[in-house]
mmCIF file of C-alpha atoms (C1' of nucleotides) in Angstrom:
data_model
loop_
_atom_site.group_PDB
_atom_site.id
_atom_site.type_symbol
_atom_site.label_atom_id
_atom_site.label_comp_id
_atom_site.label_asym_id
_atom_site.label_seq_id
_atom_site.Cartn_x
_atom_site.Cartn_y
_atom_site.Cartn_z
ATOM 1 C CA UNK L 119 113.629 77.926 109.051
ATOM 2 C CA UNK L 120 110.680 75.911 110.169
ATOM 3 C CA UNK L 121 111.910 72.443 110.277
ATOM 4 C CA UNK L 122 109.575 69.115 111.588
ATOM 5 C CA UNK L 123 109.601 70.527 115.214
ATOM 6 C CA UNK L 124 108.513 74.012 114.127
ATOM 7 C CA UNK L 125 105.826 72.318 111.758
ATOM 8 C CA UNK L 126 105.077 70.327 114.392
ATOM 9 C CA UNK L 127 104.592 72.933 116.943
ATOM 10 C CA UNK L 128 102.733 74.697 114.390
ATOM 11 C CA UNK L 129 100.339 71.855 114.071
ATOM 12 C CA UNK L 130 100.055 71.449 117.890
ATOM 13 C CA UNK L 131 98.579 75.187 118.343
ATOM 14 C CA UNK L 132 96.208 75.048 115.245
ATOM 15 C CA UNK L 133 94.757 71.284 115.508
ATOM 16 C CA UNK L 134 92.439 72.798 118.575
ATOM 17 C CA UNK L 135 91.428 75.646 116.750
ATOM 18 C CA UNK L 136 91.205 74.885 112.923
ATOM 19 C CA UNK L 137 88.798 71.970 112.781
ATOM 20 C CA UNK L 138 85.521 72.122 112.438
ATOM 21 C CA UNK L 139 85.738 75.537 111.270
ATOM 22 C CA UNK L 140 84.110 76.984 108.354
ATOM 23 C CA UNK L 141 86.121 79.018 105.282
ATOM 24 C CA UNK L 142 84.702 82.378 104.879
ATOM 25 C CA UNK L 143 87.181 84.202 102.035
ATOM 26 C CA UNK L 144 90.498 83.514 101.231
ATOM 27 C CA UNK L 145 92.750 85.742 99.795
ATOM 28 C CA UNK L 146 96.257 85.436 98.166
ATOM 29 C CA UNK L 147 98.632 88.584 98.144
ATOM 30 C CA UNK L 148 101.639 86.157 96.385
ATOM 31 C CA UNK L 149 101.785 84.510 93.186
ATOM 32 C CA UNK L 150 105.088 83.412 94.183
ATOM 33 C CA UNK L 151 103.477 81.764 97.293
ATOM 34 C CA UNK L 152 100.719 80.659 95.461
ATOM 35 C CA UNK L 153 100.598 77.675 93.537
ATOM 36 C CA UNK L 154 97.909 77.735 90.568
ATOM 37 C CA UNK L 155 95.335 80.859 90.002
ATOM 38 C CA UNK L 156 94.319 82.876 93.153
ATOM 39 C CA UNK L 157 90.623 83.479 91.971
ATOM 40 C CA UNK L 158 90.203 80.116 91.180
ATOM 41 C CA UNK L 159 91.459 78.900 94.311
ATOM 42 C CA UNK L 160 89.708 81.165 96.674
ATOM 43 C CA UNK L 161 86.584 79.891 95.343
ATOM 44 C CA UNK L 162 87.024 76.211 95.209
ATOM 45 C CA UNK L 163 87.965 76.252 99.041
ATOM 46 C CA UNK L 164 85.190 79.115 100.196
ATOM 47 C CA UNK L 165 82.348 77.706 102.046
ATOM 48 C CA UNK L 166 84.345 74.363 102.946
ATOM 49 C CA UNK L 167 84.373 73.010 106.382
ATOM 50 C CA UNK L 168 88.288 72.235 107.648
ATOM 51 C CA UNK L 169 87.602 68.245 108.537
ATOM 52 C CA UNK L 170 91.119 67.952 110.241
ATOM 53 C CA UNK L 171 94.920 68.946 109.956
ATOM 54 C CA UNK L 172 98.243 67.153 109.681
ATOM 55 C CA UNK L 173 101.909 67.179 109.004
ATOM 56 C CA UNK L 174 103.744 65.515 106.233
ATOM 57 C CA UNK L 175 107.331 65.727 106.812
ATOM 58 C CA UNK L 176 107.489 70.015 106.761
ATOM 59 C CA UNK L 177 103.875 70.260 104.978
ATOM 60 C CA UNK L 178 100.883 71.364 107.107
ATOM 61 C CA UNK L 179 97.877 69.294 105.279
ATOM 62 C CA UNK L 180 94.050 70.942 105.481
ATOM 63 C CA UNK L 181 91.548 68.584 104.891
ATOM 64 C CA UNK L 182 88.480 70.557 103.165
ATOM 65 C CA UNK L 183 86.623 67.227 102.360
ATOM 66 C CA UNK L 184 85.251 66.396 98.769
ATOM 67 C CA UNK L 185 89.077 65.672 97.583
ATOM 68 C CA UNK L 186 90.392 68.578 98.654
ATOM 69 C CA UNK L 187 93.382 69.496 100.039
ATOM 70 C CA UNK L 188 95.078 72.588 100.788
ATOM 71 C CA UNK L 189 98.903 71.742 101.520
ATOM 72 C CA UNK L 190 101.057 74.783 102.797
ATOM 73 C CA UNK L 191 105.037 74.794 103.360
ATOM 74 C CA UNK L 192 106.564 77.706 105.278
ATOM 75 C CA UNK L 193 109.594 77.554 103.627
ATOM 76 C CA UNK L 194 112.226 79.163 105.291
ATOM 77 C CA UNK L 195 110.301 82.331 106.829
ATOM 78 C CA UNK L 196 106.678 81.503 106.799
ATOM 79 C CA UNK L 197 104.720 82.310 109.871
ATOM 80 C CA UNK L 198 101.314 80.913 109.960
ATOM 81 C CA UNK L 199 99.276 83.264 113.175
ATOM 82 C CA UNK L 200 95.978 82.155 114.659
ATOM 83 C CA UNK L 201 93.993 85.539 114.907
ATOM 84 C CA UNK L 202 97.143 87.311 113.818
ATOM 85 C CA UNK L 203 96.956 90.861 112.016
ATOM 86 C CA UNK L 204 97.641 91.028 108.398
ATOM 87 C CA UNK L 205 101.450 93.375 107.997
ATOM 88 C CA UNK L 206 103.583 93.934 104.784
ATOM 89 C CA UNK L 207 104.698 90.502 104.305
ATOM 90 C CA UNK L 208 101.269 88.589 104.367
ATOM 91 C CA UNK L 209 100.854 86.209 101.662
ATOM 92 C CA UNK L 210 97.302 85.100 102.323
ATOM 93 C CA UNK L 211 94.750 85.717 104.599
ATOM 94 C CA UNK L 212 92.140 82.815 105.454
ATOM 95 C CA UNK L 213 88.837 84.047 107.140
ATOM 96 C CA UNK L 214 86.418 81.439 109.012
ATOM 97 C CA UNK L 215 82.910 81.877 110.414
ATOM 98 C CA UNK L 216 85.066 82.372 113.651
ATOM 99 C CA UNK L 217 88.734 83.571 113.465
ATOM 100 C CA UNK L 218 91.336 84.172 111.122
ATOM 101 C CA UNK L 219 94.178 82.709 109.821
ATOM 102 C CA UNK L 220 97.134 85.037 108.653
ATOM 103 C CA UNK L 221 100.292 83.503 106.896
ATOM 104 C CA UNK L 222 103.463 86.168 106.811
ATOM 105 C CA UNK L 223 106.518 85.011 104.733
ATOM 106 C CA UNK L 224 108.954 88.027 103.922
ATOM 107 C CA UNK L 225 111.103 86.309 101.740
ATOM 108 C CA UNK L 226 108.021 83.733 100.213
ATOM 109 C CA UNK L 227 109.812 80.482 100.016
ATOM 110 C CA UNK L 228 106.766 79.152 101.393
ATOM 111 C CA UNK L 229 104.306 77.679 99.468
ATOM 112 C CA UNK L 230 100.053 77.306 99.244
ATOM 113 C CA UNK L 231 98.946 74.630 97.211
ATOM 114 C CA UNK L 232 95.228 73.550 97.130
ATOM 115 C CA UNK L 233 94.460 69.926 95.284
ATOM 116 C CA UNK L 234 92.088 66.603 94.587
ATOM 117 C CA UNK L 235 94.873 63.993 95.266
ATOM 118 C CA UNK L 236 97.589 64.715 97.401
ATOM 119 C CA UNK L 237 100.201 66.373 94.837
ATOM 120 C CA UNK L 238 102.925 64.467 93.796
ATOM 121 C CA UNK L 239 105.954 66.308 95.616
ATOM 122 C CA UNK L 240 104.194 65.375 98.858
ATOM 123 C CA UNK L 241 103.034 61.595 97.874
ATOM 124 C CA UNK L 242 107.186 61.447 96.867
ATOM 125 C CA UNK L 243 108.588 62.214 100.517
ATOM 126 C CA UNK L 244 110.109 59.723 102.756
ATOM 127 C CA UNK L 245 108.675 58.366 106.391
ATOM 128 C CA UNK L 246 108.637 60.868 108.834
ATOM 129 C CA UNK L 247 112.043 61.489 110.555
ATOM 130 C CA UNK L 248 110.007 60.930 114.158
ATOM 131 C CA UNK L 249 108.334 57.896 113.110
ATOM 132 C CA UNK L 250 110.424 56.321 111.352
ATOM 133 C CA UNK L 251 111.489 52.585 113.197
ATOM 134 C CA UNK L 252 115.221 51.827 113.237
ATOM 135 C CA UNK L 253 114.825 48.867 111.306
ATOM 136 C CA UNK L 254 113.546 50.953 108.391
ATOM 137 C CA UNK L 255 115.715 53.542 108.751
ATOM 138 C CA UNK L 256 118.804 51.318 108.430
ATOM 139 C CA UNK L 257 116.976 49.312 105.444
ATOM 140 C CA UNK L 258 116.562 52.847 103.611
ATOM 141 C CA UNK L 259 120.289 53.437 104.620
ATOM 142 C CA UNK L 260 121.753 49.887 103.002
ATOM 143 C CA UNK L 261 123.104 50.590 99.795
ATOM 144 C CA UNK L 262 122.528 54.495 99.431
ATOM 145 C CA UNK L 263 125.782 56.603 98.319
ATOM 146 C CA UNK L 264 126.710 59.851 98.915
ATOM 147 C CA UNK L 265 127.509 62.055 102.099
ATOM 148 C CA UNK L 266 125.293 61.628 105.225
ATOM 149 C CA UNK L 267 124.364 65.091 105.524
ATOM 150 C CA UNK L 268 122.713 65.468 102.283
ATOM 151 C CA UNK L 269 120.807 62.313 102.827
ATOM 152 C CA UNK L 270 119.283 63.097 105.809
ATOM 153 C CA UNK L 271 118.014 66.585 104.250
ATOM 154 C CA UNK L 272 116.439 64.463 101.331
ATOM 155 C CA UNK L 273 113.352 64.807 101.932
ATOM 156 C CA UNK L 274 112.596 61.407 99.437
ATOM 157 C CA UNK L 275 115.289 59.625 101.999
ATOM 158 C CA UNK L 276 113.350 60.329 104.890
ATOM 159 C CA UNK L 277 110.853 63.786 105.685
ATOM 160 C CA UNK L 278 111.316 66.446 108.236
ATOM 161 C CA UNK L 279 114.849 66.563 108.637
ATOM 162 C CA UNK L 280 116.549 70.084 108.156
ATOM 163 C CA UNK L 281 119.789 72.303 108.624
ATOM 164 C CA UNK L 282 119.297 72.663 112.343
ATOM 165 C CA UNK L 283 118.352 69.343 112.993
ATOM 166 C CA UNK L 284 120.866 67.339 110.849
ATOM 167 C CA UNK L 285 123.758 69.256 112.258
ATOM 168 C CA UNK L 286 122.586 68.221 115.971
ATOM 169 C CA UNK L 287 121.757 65.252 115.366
ATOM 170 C CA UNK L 288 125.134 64.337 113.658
ATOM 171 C CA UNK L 289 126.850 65.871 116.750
ATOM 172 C CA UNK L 290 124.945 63.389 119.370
ATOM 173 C CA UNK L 291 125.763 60.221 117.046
ATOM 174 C CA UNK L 292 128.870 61.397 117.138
ATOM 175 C CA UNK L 293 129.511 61.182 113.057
ATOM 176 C CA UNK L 294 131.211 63.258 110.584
ATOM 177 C CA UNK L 295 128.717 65.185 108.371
ATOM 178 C CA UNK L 296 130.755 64.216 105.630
ATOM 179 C CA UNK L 297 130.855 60.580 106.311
ATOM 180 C CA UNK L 298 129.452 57.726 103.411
ATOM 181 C CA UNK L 299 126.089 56.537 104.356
ATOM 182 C CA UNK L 300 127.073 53.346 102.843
ATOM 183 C CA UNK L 301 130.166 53.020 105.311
ATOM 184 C CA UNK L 302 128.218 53.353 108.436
ATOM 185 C CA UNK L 303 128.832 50.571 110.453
ATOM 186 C CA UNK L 304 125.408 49.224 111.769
ATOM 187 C CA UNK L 305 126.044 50.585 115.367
ATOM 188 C CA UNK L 306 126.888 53.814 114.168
ATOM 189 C CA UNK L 307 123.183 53.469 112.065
ATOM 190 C CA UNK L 308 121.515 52.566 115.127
ATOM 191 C CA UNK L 309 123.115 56.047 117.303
ATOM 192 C CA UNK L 310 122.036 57.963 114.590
ATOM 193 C CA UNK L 311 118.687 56.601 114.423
ATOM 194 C CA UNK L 312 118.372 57.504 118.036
ATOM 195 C CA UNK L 313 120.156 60.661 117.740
ATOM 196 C CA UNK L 314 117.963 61.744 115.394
ATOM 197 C CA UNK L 315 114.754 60.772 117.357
ATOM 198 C CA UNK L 316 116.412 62.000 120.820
ATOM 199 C CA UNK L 317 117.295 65.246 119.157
ATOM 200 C CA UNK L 318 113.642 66.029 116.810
ATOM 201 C CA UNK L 319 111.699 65.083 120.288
ATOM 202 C CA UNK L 320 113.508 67.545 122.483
ATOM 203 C CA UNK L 321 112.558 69.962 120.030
ATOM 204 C CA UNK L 322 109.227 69.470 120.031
ATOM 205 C CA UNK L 323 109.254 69.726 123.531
ATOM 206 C CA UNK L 324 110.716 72.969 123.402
ATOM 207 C CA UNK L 325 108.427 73.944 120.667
ATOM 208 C CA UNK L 326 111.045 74.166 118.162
ATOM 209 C CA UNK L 327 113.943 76.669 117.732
ATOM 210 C CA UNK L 328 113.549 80.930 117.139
ATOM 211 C CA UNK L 329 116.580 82.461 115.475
ATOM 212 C CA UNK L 330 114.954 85.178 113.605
ATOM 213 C CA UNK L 331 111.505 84.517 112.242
ATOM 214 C CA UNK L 332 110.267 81.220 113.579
ATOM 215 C CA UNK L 333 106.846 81.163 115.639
ATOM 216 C CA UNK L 334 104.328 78.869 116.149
ATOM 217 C CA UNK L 335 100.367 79.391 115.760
ATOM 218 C CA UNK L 336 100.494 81.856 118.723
ATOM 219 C CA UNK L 337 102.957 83.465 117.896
ATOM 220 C CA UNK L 338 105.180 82.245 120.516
ATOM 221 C CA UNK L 339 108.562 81.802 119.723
ATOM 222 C CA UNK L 340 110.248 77.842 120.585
ATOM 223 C CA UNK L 341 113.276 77.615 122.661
ATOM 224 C CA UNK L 342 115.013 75.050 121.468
ATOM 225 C CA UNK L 343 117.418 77.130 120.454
ATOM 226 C CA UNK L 344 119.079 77.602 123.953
ATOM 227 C CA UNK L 345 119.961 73.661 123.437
ATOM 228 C CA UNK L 346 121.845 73.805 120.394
ATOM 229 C CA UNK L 347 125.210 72.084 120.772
ATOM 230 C CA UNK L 348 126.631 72.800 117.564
ATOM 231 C CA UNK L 349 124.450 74.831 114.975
ATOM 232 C CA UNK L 350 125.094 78.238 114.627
ATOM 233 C CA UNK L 351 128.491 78.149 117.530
ATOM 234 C CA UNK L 352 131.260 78.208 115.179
ATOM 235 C CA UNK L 353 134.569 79.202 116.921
ATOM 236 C CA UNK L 354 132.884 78.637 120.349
ATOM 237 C CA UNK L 355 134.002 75.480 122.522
ATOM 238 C CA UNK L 356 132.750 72.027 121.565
ATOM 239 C CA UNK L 357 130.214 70.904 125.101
ATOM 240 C CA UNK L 358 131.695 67.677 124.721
ATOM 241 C CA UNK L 359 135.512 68.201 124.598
ATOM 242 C CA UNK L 360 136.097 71.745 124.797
ATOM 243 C CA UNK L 361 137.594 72.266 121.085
ATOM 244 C CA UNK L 362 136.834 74.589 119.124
ATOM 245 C CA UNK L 363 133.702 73.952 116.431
ATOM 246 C CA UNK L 364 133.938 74.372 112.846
ATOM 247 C CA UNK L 365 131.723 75.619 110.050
ATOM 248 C CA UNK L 366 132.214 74.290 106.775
ATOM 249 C CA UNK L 367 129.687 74.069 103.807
ATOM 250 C CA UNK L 368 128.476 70.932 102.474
ATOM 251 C CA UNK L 369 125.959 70.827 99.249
ATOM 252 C CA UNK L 370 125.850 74.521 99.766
ATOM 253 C CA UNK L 371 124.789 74.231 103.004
ATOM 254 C CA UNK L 372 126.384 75.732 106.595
ATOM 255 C CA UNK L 373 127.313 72.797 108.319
ATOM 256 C CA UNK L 374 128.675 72.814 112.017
ATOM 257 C CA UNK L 375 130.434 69.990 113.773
ATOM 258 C CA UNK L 376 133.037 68.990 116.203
ATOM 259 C CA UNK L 377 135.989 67.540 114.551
ATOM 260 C CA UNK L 378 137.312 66.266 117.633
ATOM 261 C CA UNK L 379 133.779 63.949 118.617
ATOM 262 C CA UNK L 380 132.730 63.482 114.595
ATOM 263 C CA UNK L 381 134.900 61.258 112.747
ATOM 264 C CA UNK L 382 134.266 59.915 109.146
ATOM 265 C "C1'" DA W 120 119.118 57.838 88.645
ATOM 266 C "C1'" DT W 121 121.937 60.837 91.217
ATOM 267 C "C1'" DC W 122 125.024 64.433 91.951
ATOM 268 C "C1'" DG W 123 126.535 69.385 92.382
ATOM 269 C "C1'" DG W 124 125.592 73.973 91.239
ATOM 270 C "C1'" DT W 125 122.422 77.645 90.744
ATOM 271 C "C1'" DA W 126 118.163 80.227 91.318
ATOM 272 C "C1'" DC W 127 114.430 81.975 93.795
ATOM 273 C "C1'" DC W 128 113.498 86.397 97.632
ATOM 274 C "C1'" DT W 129 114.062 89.529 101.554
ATOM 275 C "C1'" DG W 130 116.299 91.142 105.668
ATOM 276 C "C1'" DC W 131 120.056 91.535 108.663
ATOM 277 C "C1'" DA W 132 124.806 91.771 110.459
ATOM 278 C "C1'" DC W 133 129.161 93.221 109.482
ATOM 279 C "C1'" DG W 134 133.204 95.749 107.681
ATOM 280 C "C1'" DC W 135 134.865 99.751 105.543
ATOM 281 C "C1'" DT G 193 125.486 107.262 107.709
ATOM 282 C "C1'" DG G 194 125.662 104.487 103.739
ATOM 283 C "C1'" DC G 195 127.073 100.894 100.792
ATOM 284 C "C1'" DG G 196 128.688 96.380 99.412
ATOM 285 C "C1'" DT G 197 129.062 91.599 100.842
ATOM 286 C "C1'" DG G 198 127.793 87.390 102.793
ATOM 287 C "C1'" DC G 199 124.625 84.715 105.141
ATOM 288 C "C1'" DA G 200 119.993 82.638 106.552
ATOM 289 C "C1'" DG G 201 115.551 77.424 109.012
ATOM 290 C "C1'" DG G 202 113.772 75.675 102.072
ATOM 291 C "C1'" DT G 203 112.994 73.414 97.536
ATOM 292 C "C1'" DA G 204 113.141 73.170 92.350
ATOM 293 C "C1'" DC G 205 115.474 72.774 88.253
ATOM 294 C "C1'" DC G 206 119.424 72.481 85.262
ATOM 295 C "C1'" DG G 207 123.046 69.822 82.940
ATOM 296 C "C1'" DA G 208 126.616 66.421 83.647
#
DNA sequence: ATCGGTACCTGCACGC
DNA sequence: TGCGTGCAGGTACCGA
C-alpha cells in the first residue's frame, strides 16, 4: 500500500518524535521481515542514539551514527505506530529511553534492514518522484522502451511512484497507461511531469490514501483516497467525460484509466 | 540489459 | 454458514 505520500506522511509524524532518542531493545518477531540475524541485529543497534530520519523513494532511513543504518520498507501492509501496542501481526518492536516504536505488517512484505553503507537496492533507486526537475525527468525518459506504466513503477527509473499514484497521475496527463515512453511527444513529457508532481503533492497534503491498512505514525488514516479519479472506480463514470472507466492489468498489475481522456 | 511471469504472505469480499 | 476464488498499496528472482 504505502506509496511516497504514505512514506512521506509516515516520515512527517515520526521526524518530531524519533530523533534524538535513545534505542533501548529491539526485538524482531519476523524472519521474513527481517533482513540478516535478529540477535545480531538487536545488539548492534541497542544503546544507539537515532541522529535523524529520511525517505528514499518508499524507504524510511534511521540514522544510528557510526555507519549505521537501519532502512525499513512497509511493503504493502506495514504500519509503523508511535507508542502503538504490540497485536498479532507485529514484526518488531523498537523500545527508546522514552517511547516505543511498534511496526505491524500482516502479510510481511515489508522489510527491516540494518547496515554500514547504505545497501545496494537503495543506493540503485532513481530521483525521487517529488523532486525530480522536468528537465531530468524527460532526460531519463529519452530513449527508454517499454510501456509507461511500468516505467514509472521502476523504482531504478525514478523512486516513489506506485499503483495508486501511477494510475492518477496517468489520468491528469491525460495518457494511455499503455503508451511507449519513447513516443511521448515532449509536451505530453512535460504534463506528465506535472501530473505526477500535482498528483504526489495533493497526497501528501491529504496525508496519503487509507483503503484497508494504511496509517501514518499516529495512526491516523490519510484521505486522499476521497480524491481518487480513477484507481479503484472501475465501471463508475469517468469525472472528466462521464464514460465509463476500465480496469485492465498491465505487468500484472490493476490498472484503471479512462479510455475516452487517455489515448496512446 | 530488459522484459514478462511467478513467488512471496495474509486478509477480505464475493459468489455459490 | 462455509468454502473456493480472486484481488490487494510491494519487490525479488527466474529464464528468455
Amino acid at each position: 500500500m504505502p506509496e511516497l505520500p504514505e512514506v512521506e506522511t509516515v516520515l512527517r509524524t515520526l521526524e518530531p518524535r524519533l530523533p534524538g532518542r535513545r534505542v533501548i531493545e529491539a526485538r524482531f518477531y519476523s524472519s521474513l521481515v527481517m533482513r540478516g540475524d535478529a540477535a545480531e541485529t538487536s545488539k548492534r543497534i541497542r544503546g544507539r542514539l537515532i541522529r535523524g530520519i529520511a525517505r528514499r523513494g518508499k524507504f524510511l532511513l534511521l540514522d544510528l551514527g557510526e555507519d549505521t543504518t537501519l532502512a525499513i520498507h512497509l511493503g504493502m501492509t506495514g504500519r509503523l505506530i508511535w507508542q502503538g501496542t504490540p497485536g498479532p501481526h507485529t514484526r518488531a518492536l523498537f523500545v527508546f529511553d522514552r517511547g516505543r516504536l511498534v511496526y505491524d505488517d500482516p502479510r510481511q512484505f515489508g522489510r527491516i534492514e540494518v547496515s554500514a553503507a547504505l545497501p545496494a537496492r537503495i543506493a540503485r533507486l532513481g530521483p525521487d518522484a517529488l523532486s525530480i526537475p522536468e528537465a531530468e525527468f524527460a532526460a531519463r525518459l529519452r530513449g527508454r522502451r517499454g510501456l509507461i506504466k511500468p516505467l514509472l513503477l521502476n523504482q531504478a527509473f525514478i523512486s516513489g511512484m506506485g499503483n495508486i499514484y501511477t494510475d492518477e497521475t496517468l489520468f491528469r496527463a491525460r495518457i494511455h497507461p499503455r503508451a511507449l515512453a519513447s513516443r511521448l511527444s515532449p509536451e505530453r513529457v512535460r504534463r506528465l511531469h506535472q501530473a505526477m508532481r500535482e498528483i504526489l503533492e495533493a497526497a501528501v497534503a491529504s496525508g496519503g490514501s487509507s483503503i484497508a491498512d494504511y496509517v501514518d505514525g499516529d495512526g491516523r488514516a490519510g484521505s486522499f483516497q476521497f480524491q481518487h479519479q480513477v484507481y479503484g472506480r472501475a465501471g463508475e463514470p469517468c469525472p472528466a467525460c462521464g464514460g465509463p472507466i476500465r480496469r485492465i492489468v498491465i505487468a500484472q498489475r490493476g490498472t484503471h484509466y479512462c479510455p475516452k481522456c487517455q489515448r496512446a
